Amino acid sequence: MNGDLHSGGAVDHAAVANAHSEHADAPEFAREMWKTRLGFVLAAVGSAVGLGNMWRFPYITAEYGGAAFVVLYIIMTLAVGIPVMLAEFTIGRGTRKSSISALRLAGGKGWVPLGFLFVLTGFLILSYYSVIAGWVTRYALAGIFGGFPEDTGAYFGLIASGVPAMGFHLFVMAVTIAIVMGGVEKGIERASVIMIPALFLIVLGLAIWASTLSGSGAGYAFYLTPKFSELLSGETLAAAASQAFFSLSLGMGAMLTFSSYLSREESLPREAGVIAFSDFSVAFLAGLVVFPVIFALGLQGAVGESTLGALFIAIPGAFNEMGGIGRVVGTFFFIALFIGAITSAISLLEVVVSAMIDEWNMPRKKAAVIAGSLIALLGLWPASNLNALGALDAVTNYIFLPVGGLAMAILVGWLYKNPLEEVSRSVSERFQPLLKGWLWTLRVVVPILLVVVLYSALGEAVDAVKALFGG
Ligand code: TRP
């Protein structure tokens, strides 16, 4: 009797304590969280590292001034990239909500349209990004199962657009949907923790191998010979700033959304630094692979023809000519690209899905299937029309992302109540003064640079849309 009473009392006590702690942690419902700090960092690096690193960075570095451009790029990462990333983290972790809900909480009703712009941007970018990821998949499979084709120019012409492109695009979307359905910890975090270290190892291994090629010296020279005269033009400045922006997945709420699942204990500036450094490392190493490979076989002519030429024509062409070793190495190259593209695609879909969860209380699986299917459907358009792909790319990257970043800088820099409170958590005394510098960079430097980017990119966006309508 006595024992019964006692145990009954103990159970009640535990139940009360339990209800209490649940209540304290989650007033409405338990929000998903990253299991580990490393999981968050790798997922964010996964979002950042993608086609922008392994194809666009090497290409524009070679075009705009080599090592001098690399220095400018690092400056832009510090002056625009990290500050805007911290602004997104401030709102994301500060409100613990995804973009639309977070902006309403942080800035009021007037900021809700920006949240919708973020969701729309995720929707549009993913629709064509997964088409390109589909090409990458196609090459990776070619490497594994049959070897790279002889005539990569003709091959690329066949697979880039139409039914084959649609099929691989749908495959990439299916993989992306499946991972996002798994949730923050069991889907996104788990996938990133496995895939991102593999990507790093592959890219590092490839760079070491490429240094042994006979063309490596000429390749490095093409990539990195500093041309300081290029640096002073507004165009170069804008190219560096917008590349840093695109590469770090900024301006559309991806970093905001990921940080909303992060524990209050982590230091946001430290995470931003680690993510930016990792992103830069992969981009820089990719150039150390791409150019020696192309120059080893004297295929530099193909690089100049088009920006797509380097990645999808010259490189597989070079791997084909190298025979057996080329097939092995080339397959790894495209597997690394595939990892980069899939982990970026995940974060793009997550922006849309998490907004549907937070705004409309939709279950995750349902949101992932609905959003993913609609994006897959829209993607059939860029998969069948390369001008549509170009126009979607130009409008989102040249207009939506810089506008999104500019708006974030203004919100966090000038309007948000106390941004320094969120950003200074777990930052040691010594570094606190730097945070004031961050705030002023966000207030003044970032808006100026993003306006320059917008101004210089507007023409390209207009051209791409004109090309779509046959103008
Ligand atoms: N950062 C990605 C890359 O370098 C591309 C990208 C741009 C992106 N904006 C994004 C990815 C937003 C996810 C979310 O390829």
Short mmCIF file of C-alpha atoms and ligand atoms in Angstrom, two decimals:
data_model
loop_
_atom_site.label_atom_id
_atom_site.label_comp_id
_atom_site.label_asym_id
_atom_site.label_seq_id
_atom_site.Cartn_x
_atom_site.Cartn_y
_atom_site.Cartn_z
CA MET A 1 0.00 0.00 0.00
CA ASN A 2 2.63 2.35 1.12
CA GLY A 3 4.84 1.36 -1.81
CA ASP A 4 1.98 1.84 -4.21
CA LEU A 5 1.31 5.29 -2.96
CA HIS A 6 4.92 6.15 -3.14
CA SER A 7 5.36 4.97 -6.68
CA GLY A 8 2.13 6.66 -7.70
CA GLY A 9 3.42 9.89 -6.26
CA ALA A 10 6.70 9.50 -8.07
CA VAL A 11 4.96 8.99 -11.40
CA ASP A 12 2.86 12.07 -10.93
CA HIS A 13 5.89 14.06 -10.06
CA ALA A 14 7.73 12.93 -13.16
CA ALA A 15 4.72 13.67 -15.34
CA VAL A 16 4.48 17.18 -13.95
CA ALA A 17 8.17 17.79 -14.42
CA ASN A 18 7.94 16.49 -17.95
CA ALA A 19 5.01 18.70 -18.86
CA HIS A 20 6.90 21.61 -17.40
CA SER A 21 10.05 21.13 -19.38
CA GLU A 22 8.12 20.53 -22.58
CA HIS A 23 6.26 23.69 -21.96
CA ALA A 24 9.43 25.67 -21.38
CA ASP A 25 11.17 24.34 -24.49
CA ALA A 26 8.31 24.53 -26.91
CA PRO A 27 5.38 26.78 -26.28
CA GLU A 28 3.53 25.67 -29.44
CA PHE A 29 5.19 22.56 -30.80
CA ALA A 30 8.67 21.11 -30.72
CA ARG A 31 10.67 22.82 -33.45
CA GLU A 32 13.20 20.64 -35.17
CA MET A 33 16.85 21.27 -34.27
CA TRP A 34 20.27 20.24 -35.56
CA LYS A 35 21.62 17.36 -33.53
CA THR A 36 25.16 18.74 -33.48
CA ARG A 37 26.92 21.99 -34.22
CA LEU A 38 28.98 20.22 -36.87
CA GLY A 39 25.77 19.03 -38.51
CA PHE A 40 24.64 22.62 -38.91
CA VAL A 41 28.00 23.75 -40.25
CA LEU A 42 28.18 20.93 -42.79
CA ALA A 43 24.61 21.51 -43.93
CA ALA A 44 25.33 25.22 -44.41
CA VAL A 45 28.58 24.42 -46.23
CA GLY A 46 26.55 22.01 -48.34
CA SER A 47 24.20 24.81 -49.27
CA ALA A 48 27.09 27.12 -50.11
CA VAL A 49 29.30 24.69 -51.99
CA GLY A 50 27.84 23.89 -55.37
CA LEU A 51 28.10 24.61 -59.04
CA GLY A 52 29.03 28.18 -58.16
CA ASN A 53 32.27 26.99 -56.58
CA MET A 54 33.39 24.30 -58.92
CA TRP A 55 32.55 25.92 -62.19
CA ARG A 56 31.77 29.62 -61.91
CA PHE A 57 34.56 30.61 -59.54
CA PRO A 58 37.45 29.16 -61.57
CA TYR A 59 36.02 30.57 -64.74
CA ILE A 60 35.49 34.14 -63.58
CA THR A 61 38.79 34.19 -61.70
CA ALA A 62 40.64 33.37 -64.90
CA GLU A 63 38.61 35.96 -66.76
CA TYR A 64 38.84 38.84 -64.30
CA GLY A 65 42.39 38.99 -63.09
CA GLY A 66 43.73 35.74 -61.64
CA ALA A 67 45.31 35.94 -58.21
CA ALA A 68 44.43 39.62 -58.01
CA PHE A 69 40.78 38.65 -58.39
CA VAL A 70 41.18 36.02 -55.68
CA VAL A 71 42.32 38.74 -53.29
CA LEU A 72 39.40 40.95 -54.29
CA TYR A 73 37.06 38.00 -53.84
CA ILE A 74 38.32 37.43 -50.31
CA ILE A 75 37.80 41.11 -49.53
CA MET A 76 34.23 40.92 -50.86
CA THR A 77 33.56 37.81 -48.80
CA LEU A 78 34.59 39.79 -45.72
CA ALA A 79 32.85 43.02 -46.74
CA VAL A 80 29.55 41.64 -48.05
CA GLY A 81 29.34 37.85 -47.67
CA ILE A 82 29.99 37.33 -43.98
CA PRO A 83 28.08 40.49 -42.90
CA VAL A 84 24.93 39.46 -44.79
CA MET A 85 25.26 35.86 -43.60
CA LEU A 86 25.37 37.15 -40.02
CA ALA A 87 22.31 39.29 -40.72
CA GLU A 88 20.42 36.19 -41.90
CA PHE A 89 21.59 34.26 -38.83
CA THR A 90 20.47 37.10 -36.56
CA ILE A 91 16.91 36.94 -37.87
CA GLY A 92 16.80 33.16 -38.24
CA ARG A 93 18.09 32.20 -34.84
CA GLY A 94 16.65 35.30 -33.19
CA THR A 95 13.10 34.37 -34.17
CA ARG A 96 13.53 30.60 -34.55
CA LYS A 97 11.26 30.76 -37.57
CA SER A 98 11.70 30.28 -41.29
CA SER A 99 11.69 33.21 -43.67
CA ILE A 100 8.10 34.48 -43.93
CA SER A 101 7.23 34.03 -40.25
CA ALA A 102 10.68 35.23 -39.17
CA LEU A 103 10.46 38.47 -41.12
CA ARG A 104 6.97 39.16 -39.77
CA LEU A 105 8.26 38.70 -36.22
CA ALA A 106 11.43 40.71 -36.80
CA GLY A 107 10.14 43.60 -38.86
CA GLY A 108 6.35 43.56 -38.79
CA LYS A 109 3.74 42.93 -41.47
CA GLY A 110 5.47 45.15 -44.02
CA TRP A 111 8.32 42.62 -44.26
CA VAL A 112 6.14 39.64 -45.15
CA PRO A 113 6.46 40.29 -48.91
CA LEU A 114 10.24 39.89 -48.58
CA GLY A 115 9.61 36.47 -47.08
CA PHE A 116 7.48 35.60 -50.08
CA LEU A 117 10.23 36.85 -52.38
CA PHE A 118 12.65 34.47 -50.62
CA VAL A 119 10.30 31.55 -51.11
CA LEU A 120 9.71 32.48 -54.74
CA THR A 121 13.47 32.76 -55.31
CA GLY A 122 14.04 29.29 -53.84
CA PHE A 123 11.31 27.98 -56.08
CA LEU A 124 12.73 29.54 -59.24
CA ILE A 125 16.42 28.78 -58.59
CA LEU A 126 15.74 25.15 -57.76
CA SER A 127 13.66 24.70 -60.92
CA TYR A 128 16.71 25.27 -63.15
CA TYR A 129 19.48 24.34 -60.71
CA SER A 130 18.15 20.80 -60.69
CA VAL A 131 18.27 20.72 -64.49
CA ILE A 132 22.00 21.48 -64.35
CA ALA A 133 22.37 18.98 -61.51
CA GLY A 134 20.72 16.53 -63.89
CA TRP A 135 23.45 17.08 -66.49
CA VAL A 136 26.01 16.47 -63.75
CA THR A 137 24.25 13.24 -62.79
CA ARG A 138 24.28 12.17 -66.40
CA TYR A 139 28.05 12.68 -66.67
CA ALA A 140 28.73 10.92 -63.38
CA LEU A 141 26.75 7.90 -64.59
CA ALA A 142 28.47 8.01 -67.97
CA GLY A 143 31.82 7.89 -66.16
CA ILE A 144 30.76 4.95 -64.03
CA PHE A 145 29.03 2.85 -66.66
CA GLY A 146 30.55 3.51 -70.05
CA GLY A 147 33.25 6.13 -69.98
CA PHE A 148 33.09 9.71 -71.17
CA PRO A 149 31.96 10.29 -74.76
CA GLU A 150 34.37 11.04 -77.63
CA ASP A 151 32.65 14.12 -78.89
CA THR A 152 31.58 15.90 -75.74
CA GLY A 153 30.32 18.92 -77.67
CA ALA A 154 27.81 16.84 -79.60
CA TYR A 155 26.98 14.79 -76.50
CA PHE A 156 26.25 17.86 -74.47
CA GLY A 157 24.04 19.18 -77.27
CA LEU A 158 22.00 16.00 -77.03
CA ILE A 159 21.57 15.83 -73.26
CA ALA A 160 21.32 19.51 -72.30
CA SER A 161 17.74 20.04 -73.32
CA GLY A 162 14.61 18.03 -74.08
CA VAL A 163 13.42 14.66 -72.85
CA PRO A 164 16.79 13.39 -71.48
CA ALA A 165 17.29 16.62 -69.52
CA MET A 166 13.75 16.38 -68.15
CA GLY A 167 14.27 12.82 -66.99
CA PHE A 168 17.46 13.61 -65.06
CA HIS A 169 15.95 16.79 -63.65
CA LEU A 170 13.02 14.75 -62.28
CA PHE A 171 15.46 12.25 -60.79
CA VAL A 172 17.38 15.02 -59.00
CA MET A 173 14.12 16.48 -57.68
CA ALA A 174 13.04 13.06 -56.40
CA VAL A 175 16.30 12.65 -54.46
CA THR A 176 16.01 16.20 -53.09
CA ILE A 177 12.41 15.68 -51.98
CA ALA A 178 13.28 12.38 -50.31
CA ILE A 179 16.07 13.97 -48.24
CA VAL A 180 14.00 16.99 -47.19
CA MET A 181 11.10 14.71 -46.22
CA GLY A 182 13.48 13.05 -43.76
CA GLY A 183 13.59 16.23 -41.69
CA VAL A 184 16.28 18.55 -40.39
CA GLU A 185 18.23 16.01 -38.39
CA LYS A 186 17.42 12.69 -40.06
CA GLY A 187 17.33 14.03 -43.61
CA ILE A 188 19.38 17.17 -44.21
CA GLU A 189 21.92 16.81 -41.41
CA ARG A 190 22.55 13.14 -41.99
CA ALA A 191 22.99 13.60 -45.75
CA SER A 192 25.39 16.53 -45.25
CA VAL A 193 27.49 14.83 -42.59
CA ILE A 194 28.15 11.93 -44.95
CA MET A 195 28.47 13.78 -48.24
CA ILE A 196 30.33 17.01 -47.49
CA PRO A 197 33.48 15.42 -46.02
CA ALA A 198 33.51 13.11 -49.06
CA LEU A 199 33.30 16.11 -51.35
CA PHE A 200 36.24 17.78 -49.59
CA LEU A 201 38.39 14.68 -49.82
CA ILE A 202 37.61 14.20 -53.49
CA VAL A 203 38.38 17.80 -54.43
CA LEU A 204 41.60 17.78 -52.42
CA GLY A 205 42.68 14.49 -53.96
CA LEU A 206 41.91 15.75 -57.45
CA ALA A 207 43.92 18.94 -56.90
CA ILE A 208 46.94 16.91 -55.79
CA TRP A 209 46.60 14.59 -58.77
CA ALA A 210 46.20 17.53 -61.17
CA SER A 211 49.49 19.02 -59.95
CA THR A 212 51.29 16.02 -61.45
CA LEU A 213 49.96 16.64 -64.97
CA SER A 214 52.30 18.01 -67.58
CA GLY A 215 50.01 20.95 -68.28
CA SER A 216 49.65 21.99 -64.67
CA GLY A 217 52.06 24.93 -64.87
CA ALA A 218 50.30 26.45 -67.86
CA GLY A 219 46.94 25.79 -66.22
CA TYR A 220 47.94 27.51 -62.99
CA ALA A 221 49.30 30.44 -64.97
CA PHE A 222 46.05 30.82 -66.88
CA TYR A 223 44.07 30.61 -63.64
CA LEU A 224 46.14 32.77 -61.34
CA THR A 225 48.54 35.12 -63.13
CA PRO A 226 47.64 38.43 -61.48
CA LYS A 227 46.31 41.13 -63.74
CA PHE A 228 46.01 44.16 -61.52
CA SER A 229 44.75 46.35 -64.32
CA GLU A 230 41.46 44.40 -64.28
CA LEU A 231 40.82 45.18 -60.65
CA LEU A 232 39.83 48.80 -60.76
CA SER A 233 36.77 48.47 -62.97
CA GLY A 234 33.29 48.55 -61.50
CA GLU A 235 32.50 45.44 -63.46
CA THR A 236 35.20 43.41 -61.70
CA LEU A 237 34.09 44.73 -58.33
CA ALA A 238 30.49 43.73 -59.04
CA ALA A 239 31.56 40.34 -60.36
CA ALA A 240 33.50 39.61 -57.17
CA ALA A 241 30.71 40.79 -54.89
CA SER A 242 27.97 38.91 -56.70
CA GLN A 243 30.05 35.74 -56.91
CA ALA A 244 30.67 35.87 -53.15
CA PHE A 245 26.97 36.40 -52.64
CA PHE A 246 25.83 33.57 -54.89
CA SER A 247 28.45 31.17 -53.64
CA LEU A 248 27.45 31.70 -50.01
CA SER A 249 23.74 31.13 -50.79
CA LEU A 250 22.77 34.56 -49.54
CA GLY A 251 19.82 36.80 -50.25
CA MET A 252 17.02 34.25 -50.28
CA GLY A 253 16.67 33.01 -46.73
CA ALA A 254 18.60 29.74 -46.97
CA MET A 255 21.05 30.67 -44.22
CA LEU A 256 18.22 32.30 -42.28
CA THR A 257 16.21 29.07 -42.37
CA PHE A 258 19.14 26.81 -41.46
CA SER A 259 20.11 29.02 -38.51
CA SER A 260 16.56 28.87 -37.15
CA TYR A 261 17.29 25.26 -36.17
CA LEU A 262 20.54 26.18 -34.37
CA SER A 263 21.10 26.17 -30.63
CA ARG A 264 21.45 29.50 -28.84
CA GLU A 265 24.79 28.40 -27.43
CA GLU A 266 26.78 28.55 -30.66
CA SER A 267 28.67 31.66 -31.71
CA LEU A 268 27.21 32.99 -34.95
CA PRO A 269 30.35 34.86 -36.12
CA ARG A 270 32.45 31.74 -35.63
CA GLU A 271 30.01 29.66 -37.71
CA ALA A 272 29.92 32.29 -40.46
CA GLY A 273 33.71 32.32 -40.60
CA VAL A 274 33.99 28.54 -40.82
CA ILE A 275 31.33 28.34 -43.54
CA ALA A 276 32.85 31.13 -45.65
CA PHE A 277 36.34 29.68 -45.34
CA SER A 278 35.19 26.19 -46.36
CA ASP A 279 33.26 27.58 -49.30
CA PHE A 280 36.27 29.53 -50.51
CA SER A 281 38.59 26.55 -50.10
CA VAL A 282 36.49 24.34 -52.35
CA ALA A 283 36.19 27.08 -54.98
CA PHE A 284 39.92 27.76 -54.99
CA LEU A 285 40.83 24.06 -55.11
CA ALA A 286 38.38 23.49 -57.96
CA GLY A 287 40.37 25.93 -60.08
CA LEU A 288 43.53 23.98 -59.27
CA VAL A 289 41.82 20.94 -60.79
CA VAL A 290 39.98 22.41 -63.75
CA PHE A 291 42.76 24.35 -65.47
CA PRO A 292 45.60 21.82 -65.29
CA VAL A 293 43.23 19.20 -66.72
CA ILE A 294 42.20 21.43 -69.59
CA PHE A 295 45.73 22.59 -70.33
CA ALA A 296 47.22 19.12 -70.09
CA LEU A 297 45.33 18.32 -73.27
CA GLY A 298 45.50 21.67 -74.96
CA LEU A 299 41.74 22.16 -74.83
CA GLN A 300 41.85 25.78 -73.71
CA GLY A 301 40.00 26.86 -76.85
CA ALA A 302 36.81 25.29 -75.54
CA VAL A 303 36.92 27.40 -72.39
CA GLY A 304 36.48 30.66 -74.13
CA GLU A 305 33.49 29.63 -76.22
CA SER A 306 30.94 29.68 -73.45
CA THR A 307 30.84 29.59 -69.69
CA LEU A 308 29.13 26.24 -69.85
CA GLY A 309 31.83 25.03 -72.19
CA ALA A 310 34.46 24.62 -69.50
CA LEU A 311 32.47 22.38 -67.25
CA PHE A 312 30.39 20.27 -69.56
CA ILE A 313 32.45 20.10 -72.74
CA ALA A 314 36.14 20.78 -72.20
CA ILE A 315 36.52 18.88 -68.94
CA PRO A 316 34.79 15.60 -69.85
CA GLY A 317 36.52 15.86 -73.22
CA ALA A 318 39.88 16.04 -71.46
CA PHE A 319 39.00 13.11 -69.21
CA ASN A 320 38.03 11.07 -72.25
CA GLU A 321 41.37 11.70 -73.91
CA MET A 322 43.28 10.63 -70.80
CA GLY A 323 41.99 7.09 -71.10
CA GLY A 324 41.54 4.82 -68.06
CA ILE A 325 42.90 7.20 -65.43
CA GLY A 326 40.81 9.99 -66.92
CA ARG A 327 37.70 7.92 -66.55
CA VAL A 328 38.34 7.20 -62.87
CA VAL A 329 39.37 10.74 -61.99
CA GLY A 330 36.61 12.26 -64.10
CA THR A 331 33.99 10.12 -62.44
CA PHE A 332 35.14 11.37 -59.04
CA PHE A 333 35.05 14.93 -60.34
CA PHE A 334 31.42 14.62 -61.38
CA ILE A 335 30.49 12.79 -58.19
CA ALA A 336 31.89 15.73 -56.22
CA LEU A 337 29.87 18.11 -58.38
CA PHE A 338 26.79 15.96 -57.84
CA ILE A 339 27.24 16.15 -54.06
CA GLY A 340 27.67 19.91 -54.23
CA ALA A 341 24.57 20.30 -56.37
CA ILE A 342 22.35 17.97 -54.30
CA THR A 343 23.25 19.57 -50.97
CA SER A 344 22.52 23.00 -52.46
CA ALA A 345 19.23 21.76 -53.88
CA ILE A 346 18.23 20.48 -50.44
CA SER A 347 18.66 23.92 -48.92
CA LEU A 348 16.70 25.58 -51.71
CA LEU A 349 13.77 23.22 -51.17
CA GLU A 350 14.02 23.60 -47.40
CA VAL A 351 13.43 27.36 -47.68
CA VAL A 352 10.08 26.68 -49.36
CA VAL A 353 9.15 23.70 -47.19
CA SER A 354 9.97 25.30 -43.85
CA ALA A 355 7.89 28.34 -44.78
CA MET A 356 4.92 26.05 -45.49
CA ILE A 357 5.45 24.30 -42.15
CA ASP A 358 5.69 27.49 -40.12
CA GLU A 359 3.08 29.53 -41.94
CA TRP A 360 0.42 26.95 -42.64
CA ASN A 361 1.20 24.30 -40.05
CA MET A 362 1.59 21.77 -42.81
CA PRO A 363 3.27 18.45 -41.95
CA ARG A 364 6.82 18.31 -43.33
CA LYS A 365 6.34 15.32 -45.60
CA LYS A 366 3.28 16.76 -47.24
CA ALA A 367 4.96 20.16 -47.70
CA ALA A 368 8.06 18.56 -49.24
CA VAL A 369 6.02 16.53 -51.72
CA ILE A 370 3.77 19.43 -52.74
CA ALA A 371 6.54 22.05 -53.06
CA GLY A 372 8.95 19.61 -54.67
CA SER A 373 6.41 18.42 -57.24
CA LEU A 374 5.47 21.95 -58.23
CA ILE A 375 9.14 22.85 -58.64
CA ALA A 376 9.73 19.67 -60.64
CA LEU A 377 6.86 20.67 -62.91
CA LEU A 378 8.15 24.21 -63.41
CA GLY A 379 11.62 22.78 -64.12
CA LEU A 380 10.34 21.06 -67.24
CA TRP A 381 10.41 24.47 -68.84
CA PRO A 382 14.16 25.21 -68.38
CA ALA A 383 14.81 21.51 -69.09
CA SER A 384 13.35 21.97 -72.55
CA ASN A 385 14.47 25.50 -73.29
CA LEU A 386 18.00 26.74 -72.59
CA ASN A 387 16.97 30.37 -72.97
CA ALA A 388 14.42 29.85 -70.21
CA LEU A 389 17.19 28.39 -68.06
CA GLY A 390 19.36 31.41 -68.76
CA ALA A 391 16.57 33.85 -68.01
CA LEU A 392 15.63 32.18 -64.71
CA ASP A 393 19.29 32.18 -63.71
CA ALA A 394 19.82 35.82 -64.63
CA VAL A 395 16.68 37.22 -63.03
CA THR A 396 17.17 35.38 -59.75
CA ASN A 397 20.92 35.93 -59.44
CA TYR A 398 21.22 39.41 -60.82
CA ILE A 399 18.07 40.88 -59.32
CA PHE A 400 16.33 38.80 -56.64
CA LEU A 401 19.41 37.81 -54.61
CA PRO A 402 20.97 41.29 -54.40
CA VAL A 403 17.57 42.84 -53.63
CA GLY A 404 17.04 40.23 -50.92
CA GLY A 405 20.47 40.91 -49.43
CA LEU A 406 19.98 44.66 -49.55
CA ALA A 407 16.66 44.35 -47.74
CA MET A 408 18.23 42.11 -45.06
CA ALA A 409 21.07 44.59 -44.54
CA ILE A 410 18.59 47.43 -44.04
CA LEU A 411 16.32 45.43 -41.75
CA VAL A 412 19.08 44.13 -39.49
CA GLY A 413 21.37 47.15 -39.76
CA TRP A 414 18.86 49.93 -39.26
CA LEU A 415 15.51 48.62 -38.04
CA TYR A 416 15.91 45.46 -35.98
CA LYS A 417 15.81 46.19 -32.28
CA ASN A 418 19.04 44.77 -31.01
CA PRO A 419 21.03 42.77 -33.55
CA LEU A 420 24.19 42.85 -31.43
CA GLU A 421 22.49 40.91 -28.66
CA GLU A 422 21.92 37.83 -30.83
CA VAL A 423 25.25 38.04 -32.63
CA SER A 424 27.35 38.58 -29.52
CA ARG A 425 26.18 35.40 -27.76
CA SER A 426 29.11 33.13 -26.91
CA VAL A 427 31.54 35.57 -28.50
CA SER A 428 34.51 36.24 -26.22
CA GLU A 429 35.18 39.67 -24.72
CA ARG A 430 38.17 40.28 -26.99
CA PHE A 431 36.14 40.02 -30.17
CA GLN A 432 33.14 42.04 -29.06
CA PRO A 433 34.45 45.35 -30.50
CA LEU A 434 34.60 43.71 -33.95
CA LEU A 435 30.83 43.26 -33.83
CA LYS A 436 30.31 47.02 -33.93
CA GLY A 437 32.35 47.01 -37.11
CA TRP A 438 30.03 44.34 -38.48
CA LEU A 439 26.98 46.48 -37.79
CA TRP A 440 28.43 49.50 -39.57
CA THR A 441 29.56 47.38 -42.50
CA LEU A 442 25.99 46.12 -42.77
CA ARG A 443 24.58 49.63 -42.52
CA VAL A 444 26.84 51.37 -45.00
CA VAL A 445 29.26 49.18 -46.97
CA VAL A 446 26.87 46.35 -47.87
CA PRO A 447 24.11 48.60 -49.27
CA ILE A 448 26.58 50.56 -51.38
CA LEU A 449 28.18 47.44 -52.83
CA LEU A 450 24.87 45.72 -53.49
CA VAL A 451 23.55 48.76 -55.31
CA VAL A 452 26.68 48.67 -57.50
CA VAL A 453 26.03 44.95 -58.14
CA LEU A 454 22.39 45.59 -59.03
CA TYR A 455 23.28 48.45 -61.31
CA SER A 456 25.91 46.52 -63.22
CA ALA A 457 23.85 43.31 -63.40
CA LEU A 458 20.56 44.79 -64.51
CA GLY A 459 21.64 44.91 -68.14
CA GLU A 460 22.54 41.21 -68.14
CA ALA A 461 19.19 40.27 -66.65
CA VAL A 462 17.39 42.31 -69.30
CA ASP A 463 19.48 40.69 -72.06
CA ALA A 464 18.65 37.19 -70.80
CA VAL A 465 14.94 37.91 -70.71
CA LYS A 466 15.13 39.41 -74.21
CA ALA A 467 16.86 36.28 -75.48
CA LEU A 468 13.99 34.24 -74.09
CA PHE A 469 11.52 36.18 -76.18
CA GLY A 470 13.74 35.97 -79.21
CA GLY A 471 14.92 39.62 -79.01
N1 TRP B 1 25.64 28.54 -53.38
C1 TRP B 1 25.24 27.66 -54.43
C2 TRP B 1 26.43 27.39 -55.33
O1 TRP B 1 27.48 27.92 -55.14
C3 TRP B 1 24.13 28.19 -55.29
C4 TRP B 1 23.11 29.00 -54.60
C5 TRP B 1 22.85 30.31 -54.76
C6 TRP B 1 22.25 28.59 -53.62
N2 TRP B 1 21.88 30.73 -53.93
C7 TRP B 1 21.49 29.70 -53.24
C8 TRP B 1 22.08 27.38 -53.04
C9 TRP B 1 20.58 29.59 -52.25
C10 TRP B 1 21.16 27.26 -52.05
C11 TRP B 1 20.42 28.38 -51.66
O2 TRP B 1 26.29 26.64 -56.26
#
